Amino acid sequence: MKEDQRPLQPRNKSPTSKLFTRSAAYVILVLLSYTLGYLSHTSPPQQQQLQPPSPVFQLPDSPSQLDNFRVTAPCANSPLPPHLVFPTILDRVFNGSSPYSNFPPPYLSSFLKQRRIKGWGSYGAVFKHLIKRVKPQVIIEVGTFLGASALHMVNVTRELRLQTQILCLDDFRGWPGFRDRFKDIKMINGDVLLFQQFMQNVIYFNATGSVLPVPFSTASGLEKLCEWGITADLIEIDAGHDFISAWGDINRAYRILRPGGVIFGHDYFTKADNRGVRRAVNLFAQMNNLKIQTDGQHWVLDTSLAKHN
């Protein structure tokens, strides 16, 4: 009877049972979290689904969207006549005197070679083809380095008996690390003598009456040429080879191209393929209804052959 009167005690769970209960709860919690995360990832609400990327060359529908791609810096109301191009540069850039006067100064002579020419694609047939076709009075070269292409164009214009003025737009700083390949281009107090060697090359080839440097970045230089009313019949683009640089140079150069003129450049076929110069050229041609021609490694946009819708 004593055992019957003893109050009932709750049965204690074994340690194994406790461990099983806690482990099961943890597993269930993990499975629930994984399931909810999987469902939310694979079945998002319709309004949150990402749209597939647009094709590289699909143009915006709205003219206001197209404006975002264009250069809008102000330009002169009317272009300068060709015979005023060199005097304007001398006045605006060199305070009215020739940069070749008394060059080189004595302290530089020992640092410069009598001539030092280097270029890439600088002697291609495209130069003679275009100069013979266009017969330019003014040529603007965007990206000059040591002047190989510019001096080759001087020889072509002389051969064709043309009176052509060539402006060479370049900051003449090279690029980071370029002196690893051009150790003979000297440096004084951190100033690489690329500009001075270019001028020495022009003097050596007796081309000071045909070639004039414009020693600024391509972006600022092209905008100033446009502001001053300086235009060209033929423009070569061969500066930065990445998309952004090439895109900016082509757009700015196009604004100072005379009607019916030709703009062309190097590096259309490179390892960069459709990520660099070629992408910029293709997109610009599409936006402006221009037909792309190629001549060796060069691309050519002849505005006289513009497609009309």
mmCIF file of C-alpha atoms in Angstrom:
data_model
loop_
_atom_site.group_PDB
_atom_site.id
_atom_site.type_symbol
_atom_site.label_atom_id
_atom_site.label_comp_id
_atom_site.label_asym_id
_atom_site.label_seq_id
_atom_site.Cartn_x
_atom_site.Cartn_y
_atom_site.Cartn_z
ATOM 1 C CA MET A 1 0.000 0.000 0.000
ATOM 2 C CA LYS A 2 2.858 2.316 0.698
ATOM 3 C CA GLU A 3 4.018 2.033 -2.854
ATOM 4 C CA ASP A 4 0.529 2.891 -4.122
ATOM 5 C CA GLN A 5 0.442 6.066 -2.041
ATOM 6 C CA ARG A 6 3.818 7.324 -3.338
ATOM 7 C CA PRO A 7 3.202 10.267 -5.694
ATOM 8 C CA LEU A 8 4.108 9.713 -9.309
ATOM 9 C CA GLN A 9 7.456 11.259 -10.361
ATOM 10 C CA PRO A 10 8.082 12.434 -13.922
ATOM 11 C CA ARG A 11 10.276 10.007 -15.826
ATOM 12 C CA ASN A 12 13.749 11.411 -16.471
ATOM 13 C CA LYS A 13 14.901 11.281 -20.094
ATOM 14 C CA SER A 14 18.172 9.640 -20.788
ATOM 15 C CA PRO A 15 21.154 11.749 -22.023
ATOM 16 C CA THR A 16 20.919 9.999 -25.387
ATOM 17 C CA SER A 17 17.290 11.065 -25.748
ATOM 18 C CA LYS A 18 18.142 14.695 -24.951
ATOM 19 C CA LEU A 19 20.933 14.734 -27.479
ATOM 20 C CA PHE A 20 18.679 13.228 -30.136
ATOM 21 C CA THR A 21 15.968 15.840 -29.512
ATOM 22 C CA ARG A 22 18.367 18.794 -29.720
ATOM 23 C CA SER A 23 20.105 17.432 -32.802
ATOM 24 C CA ALA A 24 16.825 16.810 -34.566
ATOM 25 C CA ALA A 25 15.656 20.337 -33.842
ATOM 26 C CA TYR A 26 18.897 21.769 -35.181
ATOM 27 C CA VAL A 27 18.711 19.676 -38.359
ATOM 28 C CA ILE A 28 15.098 20.674 -38.927
ATOM 29 C CA LEU A 29 15.976 24.347 -38.470
ATOM 30 C CA VAL A 30 18.842 24.096 -40.967
ATOM 31 C CA LEU A 31 16.660 22.291 -43.510
ATOM 32 C CA LEU A 32 13.913 24.892 -43.156
ATOM 33 C CA SER A 33 16.408 27.741 -43.641
ATOM 34 C CA TYR A 34 17.948 26.086 -46.709
ATOM 35 C CA THR A 35 14.511 25.328 -48.201
ATOM 36 C CA LEU A 36 13.257 28.893 -47.735
ATOM 37 C CA GLY A 37 16.486 30.323 -49.163
ATOM 38 C CA TYR A 38 16.346 27.990 -52.169
ATOM 39 C CA LEU A 39 12.714 28.808 -52.897
ATOM 40 C CA SER A 40 13.276 32.555 -52.585
ATOM 41 C CA HIS A 41 16.301 32.358 -54.909
ATOM 42 C CA THR A 42 14.793 30.160 -57.597
ATOM 43 C CA SER A 43 11.330 31.674 -57.610
ATOM 44 C CA PRO A 44 11.618 35.440 -57.106
ATOM 45 C CA PRO A 45 8.632 37.659 -57.591
ATOM 46 C CA GLN A 46 8.092 38.520 -61.229
ATOM 47 C CA GLN A 47 8.935 42.200 -60.765
ATOM 48 C CA GLN A 48 12.400 41.373 -59.342
ATOM 49 C CA GLN A 49 13.592 39.194 -62.208
ATOM 50 C CA LEU A 50 16.677 40.545 -63.966
ATOM 51 C CA GLN A 51 16.346 41.394 -67.615
ATOM 52 C CA PRO A 52 18.865 39.899 -70.059
ATOM 53 C CA PRO A 53 21.676 42.324 -71.036
ATOM 54 C CA SER A 54 21.114 44.417 -74.127
ATOM 55 C CA PRO A 55 23.203 43.702 -77.212
ATOM 56 C CA VAL A 56 26.471 45.674 -77.370
ATOM 57 C CA PHE A 57 25.353 47.815 -80.297
ATOM 58 C CA GLN A 58 21.663 48.255 -79.503
ATOM 59 C CA LEU A 59 21.011 51.981 -79.543
ATOM 60 C CA PRO A 60 18.669 53.831 -77.167
ATOM 61 C CA ASP A 61 15.280 54.731 -78.586
ATOM 62 C CA SER A 62 15.093 58.239 -77.190
ATOM 63 C CA PRO A 63 17.111 61.138 -78.674
ATOM 64 C CA SER A 64 17.691 62.398 -75.141
ATOM 65 C CA GLN A 65 19.366 59.079 -74.304
ATOM 66 C CA LEU A 66 21.567 59.368 -77.380
ATOM 67 C CA ASP A 67 22.726 62.774 -76.169
ATOM 68 C CA ASN A 68 24.456 61.051 -73.255
ATOM 69 C CA PHE A 69 26.876 59.517 -75.759
ATOM 70 C CA ARG A 70 27.807 62.758 -77.476
ATOM 71 C CA VAL A 71 30.395 65.474 -76.828
ATOM 72 C CA THR A 72 28.725 68.845 -76.318
ATOM 73 C CA ALA A 73 31.597 71.298 -75.701
ATOM 74 C CA PRO A 74 31.024 74.581 -77.596
ATOM 75 C CA CYS A 75 32.672 75.123 -80.977
ATOM 76 C CA ALA A 76 33.285 78.186 -83.146
ATOM 77 C CA ASN A 77 30.370 79.282 -85.303
ATOM 78 C CA SER A 78 32.423 79.045 -88.488
ATOM 79 C CA PRO A 79 35.693 77.255 -89.372
ATOM 80 C CA LEU A 80 38.949 79.073 -89.970
ATOM 81 C CA PRO A 81 40.280 79.068 -93.528
ATOM 82 C CA PRO A 82 43.207 76.650 -93.888
ATOM 83 C CA HIS A 83 45.842 79.373 -94.302
ATOM 84 C CA LEU A 84 45.022 80.672 -90.795
ATOM 85 C CA VAL A 85 45.440 77.338 -89.010
ATOM 86 C CA PHE A 86 49.189 77.520 -88.335
ATOM 87 C CA PRO A 87 49.142 81.233 -87.369
ATOM 88 C CA THR A 88 46.308 80.528 -84.931
ATOM 89 C CA ILE A 89 48.202 77.676 -83.254
ATOM 90 C CA LEU A 90 51.378 79.746 -83.053
ATOM 91 C CA ASP A 91 49.434 82.588 -81.446
ATOM 92 C CA ARG A 92 47.261 80.532 -79.079
ATOM 93 C CA VAL A 93 49.825 77.926 -78.021
ATOM 94 C CA PHE A 94 53.315 79.410 -78.521
ATOM 95 C CA ASN A 95 52.778 83.141 -77.898
ATOM 96 C CA GLY A 96 53.231 83.990 -81.554
ATOM 97 C CA SER A 97 56.675 82.443 -82.089
ATOM 98 C CA SER A 98 57.748 79.136 -83.596
ATOM 99 C CA PRO A 99 58.692 76.393 -81.105
ATOM 100 C CA TYR A 100 61.456 75.400 -83.514
ATOM 101 C CA SER A 101 63.280 78.733 -83.204
ATOM 102 C CA ASN A 102 66.772 78.269 -81.733
ATOM 103 C CA PHE A 103 66.027 74.625 -81.005
ATOM 104 C CA PRO A 104 67.538 72.769 -79.305
ATOM 105 C CA PRO A 105 68.846 74.983 -76.527
ATOM 106 C CA PRO A 106 72.443 74.232 -75.549
ATOM 107 C CA TYR A 107 71.587 72.383 -72.347
ATOM 108 C CA LEU A 108 69.436 69.860 -74.267
ATOM 109 C CA SER A 109 71.698 69.085 -77.213
ATOM 110 C CA SER A 110 73.609 66.305 -75.508
ATOM 111 C CA PHE A 111 70.394 64.554 -74.421
ATOM 112 C CA LEU A 112 68.819 64.276 -77.885
ATOM 113 C CA LYS A 113 69.601 62.025 -80.803
ATOM 114 C CA GLN A 114 69.947 63.625 -84.202
ATOM 115 C CA ARG A 115 66.963 61.515 -85.192
ATOM 116 C CA ARG A 116 64.972 58.895 -83.285
ATOM 117 C CA ILE A 117 61.972 57.545 -85.168
ATOM 118 C CA LYS A 118 59.614 54.839 -83.955
ATOM 119 C CA GLY A 119 55.999 54.120 -84.774
ATOM 120 C CA TRP A 120 53.480 51.342 -85.283
ATOM 121 C CA GLY A 121 51.782 50.994 -88.664
ATOM 122 C CA SER A 122 53.279 54.361 -89.587
ATOM 123 C CA TYR A 123 54.170 53.469 -93.169
ATOM 124 C CA GLY A 124 51.018 51.642 -94.243
ATOM 125 C CA ALA A 125 49.593 52.129 -97.717
ATOM 126 C CA VAL A 126 46.495 53.715 -96.188
ATOM 127 C CA PHE A 127 48.290 57.062 -95.797
ATOM 128 C CA LYS A 128 49.039 57.447 -99.491
ATOM 129 C CA HIS A 129 45.638 56.062 -100.477
ATOM 130 C CA LEU A 130 43.768 58.628 -98.377
ATOM 131 C CA ILE A 131 46.023 61.623 -99.028
ATOM 132 C CA LYS A 132 45.818 60.984 -102.754
ATOM 133 C CA ARG A 133 42.020 60.721 -102.575
ATOM 134 C CA VAL A 134 41.293 63.584 -100.169
ATOM 135 C CA LYS A 135 44.124 65.984 -101.132
ATOM 136 C CA PRO A 136 43.973 67.539 -97.658
ATOM 137 C CA GLN A 137 44.971 71.083 -96.881
ATOM 138 C CA VAL A 138 44.950 70.324 -93.157
ATOM 139 C CA ILE A 139 45.680 67.002 -91.437
ATOM 140 C CA ILE A 140 45.293 66.492 -87.695
ATOM 141 C CA GLU A 141 47.069 63.568 -86.097
ATOM 142 C CA VAL A 142 45.712 62.528 -82.688
ATOM 143 C CA GLY A 143 48.504 60.592 -80.992
ATOM 144 C CA THR A 144 52.004 61.251 -82.355
ATOM 145 C CA PHE A 145 54.714 59.817 -80.091
ATOM 146 C CA LEU A 146 57.979 60.463 -82.009
ATOM 147 C CA GLY A 147 56.298 61.577 -85.223
ATOM 148 C CA ALA A 148 56.835 58.584 -87.515
ATOM 149 C CA SER A 149 53.360 58.749 -89.112
ATOM 150 C CA ALA A 150 53.378 62.544 -89.369
ATOM 151 C CA LEU A 151 56.757 62.623 -91.087
ATOM 152 C CA HIS A 152 55.682 59.842 -93.437
ATOM 153 C CA MET A 153 52.628 61.921 -94.374
ATOM 154 C CA VAL A 154 54.935 64.882 -95.032
ATOM 155 C CA ASN A 155 56.832 62.748 -97.542
ATOM 156 C CA VAL A 156 53.596 61.634 -99.204
ATOM 157 C CA THR A 157 52.269 65.190 -99.545
ATOM 158 C CA ARG A 158 55.586 66.313 -101.002
ATOM 159 C CA GLU A 159 55.511 63.466 -103.481
ATOM 160 C CA LEU A 160 51.979 64.481 -104.523
ATOM 161 C CA ARG A 161 52.983 68.170 -104.623
ATOM 162 C CA LEU A 162 50.397 69.176 -102.020
ATOM 163 C CA GLN A 163 50.622 72.146 -99.681
ATOM 164 C CA THR A 164 49.450 70.408 -96.519
ATOM 165 C CA GLN A 165 49.679 71.506 -92.900
ATOM 166 C CA ILE A 166 49.863 68.777 -90.253
ATOM 167 C CA LEU A 167 48.958 69.347 -86.581
ATOM 168 C CA CYS A 168 50.285 66.746 -84.138
ATOM 169 C CA LEU A 169 48.165 66.522 -81.000
ATOM 170 C CA ASP A 170 49.826 64.640 -78.141
ATOM 171 C CA ASP A 171 50.785 65.324 -74.539
ATOM 172 C CA PHE A 172 54.169 63.763 -75.375
ATOM 173 C CA ARG A 173 54.340 61.976 -72.031
ATOM 174 C CA GLY A 174 54.216 58.419 -73.351
ATOM 175 C CA TRP A 175 52.580 55.971 -70.972
ATOM 176 C CA PRO A 176 53.538 54.488 -67.588
ATOM 177 C CA GLY A 177 56.542 52.255 -68.112
ATOM 178 C CA PHE A 178 57.208 53.175 -71.752
ATOM 179 C CA ARG A 179 60.842 53.954 -70.947
ATOM 180 C CA ASP A 180 61.350 50.266 -70.174
ATOM 181 C CA ARG A 181 61.275 49.895 -73.970
ATOM 182 C CA PHE A 182 62.742 53.302 -74.829
ATOM 183 C CA LYS A 183 65.590 53.756 -72.399
ATOM 184 C CA ASP A 184 67.385 56.041 -74.869
ATOM 185 C CA ILE A 185 64.655 58.700 -74.471
ATOM 186 C CA LYS A 186 66.231 60.700 -71.690
ATOM 187 C CA MET A 187 64.601 62.190 -68.615
ATOM 188 C CA ILE A 188 65.581 65.371 -66.763
ATOM 189 C CA ASN A 189 64.134 65.963 -63.288
ATOM 190 C CA GLY A 190 61.228 63.647 -64.004
ATOM 191 C CA ASP A 191 60.475 65.277 -67.373
ATOM 192 C CA VAL A 192 60.777 62.764 -70.207
ATOM 193 C CA LEU A 193 62.201 64.389 -73.353
ATOM 194 C CA LEU A 194 59.685 62.876 -75.778
ATOM 195 C CA PHE A 195 58.402 66.261 -76.987
ATOM 196 C CA GLN A 196 61.920 67.597 -77.495
ATOM 197 C CA GLN A 197 62.966 64.468 -79.441
ATOM 198 C CA PHE A 198 59.873 64.799 -81.627
ATOM 199 C CA MET A 199 60.832 68.392 -82.449
ATOM 200 C CA GLN A 200 64.395 67.322 -83.212
ATOM 201 C CA ASN A 201 63.019 64.706 -85.635
ATOM 202 C CA VAL A 202 60.909 67.326 -87.416
ATOM 203 C CA ILE A 203 63.931 69.608 -87.760
ATOM 204 C CA TYR A 204 66.114 66.758 -89.042
ATOM 205 C CA PHE A 205 63.626 66.017 -91.843
ATOM 206 C CA ASN A 206 63.266 69.700 -92.698
ATOM 207 C CA ALA A 207 59.529 69.581 -91.970
ATOM 208 C CA THR A 208 59.117 72.581 -89.669
ATOM 209 C CA GLY A 209 57.037 74.370 -92.305
ATOM 210 C CA SER A 210 54.610 71.433 -92.545
ATOM 211 C CA VAL A 211 54.351 70.012 -89.006
ATOM 212 C CA LEU A 212 53.338 71.826 -85.849
ATOM 213 C CA PRO A 213 52.877 70.179 -82.428
ATOM 214 C CA VAL A 214 49.879 70.794 -80.189
ATOM 215 C CA PRO A 215 51.275 69.515 -76.862
ATOM 216 C CA PHE A 216 48.136 68.791 -74.855
ATOM 217 C CA SER A 217 45.995 65.817 -73.932
ATOM 218 C CA THR A 218 43.811 64.625 -76.781
ATOM 219 C CA ALA A 219 40.563 65.504 -74.991
ATOM 220 C CA SER A 220 41.470 69.071 -74.038
ATOM 221 C CA GLY A 221 43.333 69.676 -77.288
ATOM 222 C CA LEU A 222 40.486 68.562 -79.557
ATOM 223 C CA GLU A 223 37.982 70.650 -77.624
ATOM 224 C CA LYS A 224 40.203 73.729 -77.961
ATOM 225 C CA LEU A 225 40.707 73.187 -81.685
ATOM 226 C CA CYS A 226 36.935 73.047 -82.047
ATOM 227 C CA GLU A 227 36.534 76.194 -79.946
ATOM 228 C CA TRP A 228 39.119 78.005 -82.108
ATOM 229 C CA GLY A 229 37.417 76.958 -85.356
ATOM 230 C CA ILE A 230 40.247 74.722 -86.565
ATOM 231 C CA THR A 231 39.052 71.898 -88.797
ATOM 232 C CA ALA A 232 40.750 69.285 -90.964
ATOM 233 C CA ASP A 233 40.103 67.365 -94.166
ATOM 234 C CA LEU A 234 41.834 64.253 -92.839
ATOM 235 C CA ILE A 235 42.159 63.160 -89.184
ATOM 236 C CA GLU A 236 44.155 60.202 -87.905
ATOM 237 C CA ILE A 237 43.265 58.701 -84.501
ATOM 238 C CA ASP A 238 46.074 56.698 -82.907
ATOM 239 C CA ALA A 239 46.303 57.612 -79.220
ATOM 240 C CA GLY A 240 44.726 55.517 -76.424
ATOM 241 C CA HIS A 241 43.658 52.033 -77.517
ATOM 242 C CA ASP A 242 41.093 51.278 -74.819
ATOM 243 C CA PHE A 243 37.405 51.811 -75.589
ATOM 244 C CA ILE A 244 36.900 54.922 -73.449
ATOM 245 C CA SER A 245 39.947 56.728 -74.878
ATOM 246 C CA ALA A 246 39.214 55.803 -78.485
ATOM 247 C CA TRP A 247 35.523 56.663 -78.098
ATOM 248 C CA GLY A 248 36.292 60.125 -76.729
ATOM 249 C CA ASP A 249 38.934 60.858 -79.373
ATOM 250 C CA ILE A 250 36.720 59.775 -82.282
ATOM 251 C CA ASN A 251 33.738 61.786 -81.071
ATOM 252 C CA ARG A 252 35.747 64.949 -80.481
ATOM 253 C CA ALA A 253 37.711 64.610 -83.710
ATOM 254 C CA TYR A 254 34.555 64.111 -85.748
ATOM 255 C CA ARG A 255 33.340 67.550 -84.682
ATOM 256 C CA ILE A 256 36.339 69.233 -86.333
ATOM 257 C CA LEU A 257 36.236 67.177 -89.522
ATOM 258 C CA ARG A 258 35.290 69.177 -92.594
ATOM 259 C CA PRO A 259 32.161 68.011 -94.448
ATOM 260 C CA GLY A 260 33.090 65.172 -96.760
ATOM 261 C CA GLY A 261 36.356 64.574 -94.885
ATOM 262 C CA VAL A 262 37.868 61.295 -93.720
ATOM 263 C CA ILE A 263 38.689 60.101 -90.212
ATOM 264 C CA PHE A 264 40.811 56.966 -89.809
ATOM 265 C CA GLY A 265 42.983 55.175 -87.304
ATOM 266 C CA HIS A 266 45.162 52.229 -86.397
ATOM 267 C CA ASP A 267 44.618 49.075 -84.285
ATOM 268 C CA TYR A 268 41.256 47.939 -85.654
ATOM 269 C CA PHE A 269 42.456 44.327 -85.584
ATOM 270 C CA THR A 270 44.108 43.598 -82.248
ATOM 271 C CA LYS A 271 43.914 41.117 -79.379
ATOM 272 C CA ALA A 272 41.459 43.483 -77.691
ATOM 273 C CA ASP A 273 39.020 42.511 -80.452
ATOM 274 C CA ASN A 274 35.657 44.105 -79.664
ATOM 275 C CA ARG A 275 36.652 45.622 -76.317
ATOM 276 C CA GLY A 276 38.891 48.454 -77.501
ATOM 277 C CA VAL A 277 39.296 50.530 -80.641
ATOM 278 C CA ARG A 278 37.108 48.315 -82.806
ATOM 279 C CA ARG A 279 34.179 48.559 -80.413
ATOM 280 C CA ALA A 280 34.448 52.363 -80.360
ATOM 281 C CA VAL A 281 34.651 52.585 -84.162
ATOM 282 C CA ASN A 282 31.760 50.190 -84.726
ATOM 283 C CA LEU A 283 29.480 51.946 -82.262
ATOM 284 C CA PHE A 284 30.338 55.403 -83.604
ATOM 285 C CA ALA A 285 29.770 54.319 -87.198
ATOM 286 C CA GLN A 286 26.402 52.818 -86.298
ATOM 287 C CA MET A 287 25.259 55.926 -84.441
ATOM 288 C CA ASN A 288 26.263 58.218 -87.315
ATOM 289 C CA ASN A 289 25.215 56.034 -90.283
ATOM 290 C CA LEU A 290 28.782 55.688 -91.522
ATOM 291 C CA LYS A 291 30.274 52.779 -93.418
ATOM 292 C CA ILE A 292 33.462 51.250 -92.026
ATOM 293 C CA GLN A 293 36.239 50.480 -94.487
ATOM 294 C CA THR A 294 39.512 48.781 -93.604
ATOM 295 C CA ASP A 295 42.965 49.172 -95.118
ATOM 296 C CA GLY A 296 45.496 46.844 -93.528
ATOM 297 C CA GLN A 297 45.351 47.382 -89.758
ATOM 298 C CA HIS A 298 43.572 50.712 -90.219
ATOM 299 C CA TRP A 299 39.882 51.590 -90.078
ATOM 300 C CA VAL A 300 38.473 54.342 -92.293
ATOM 301 C CA LEU A 301 35.278 56.416 -92.014
ATOM 302 C CA ASP A 302 34.668 58.456 -95.160
ATOM 303 C CA THR A 303 31.882 60.951 -94.469
ATOM 304 C CA SER A 304 31.304 61.429 -98.202
ATOM 305 C CA LEU A 305 30.011 57.847 -98.210
ATOM 306 C CA ALA A 306 27.624 58.326 -95.278
ATOM 307 C CA LYS A 307 24.499 56.200 -95.451
ATOM 308 C CA HIS A 308 21.272 58.175 -95.609
ATOM 309 C CA ASN A 309 18.084 56.730 -94.148
#
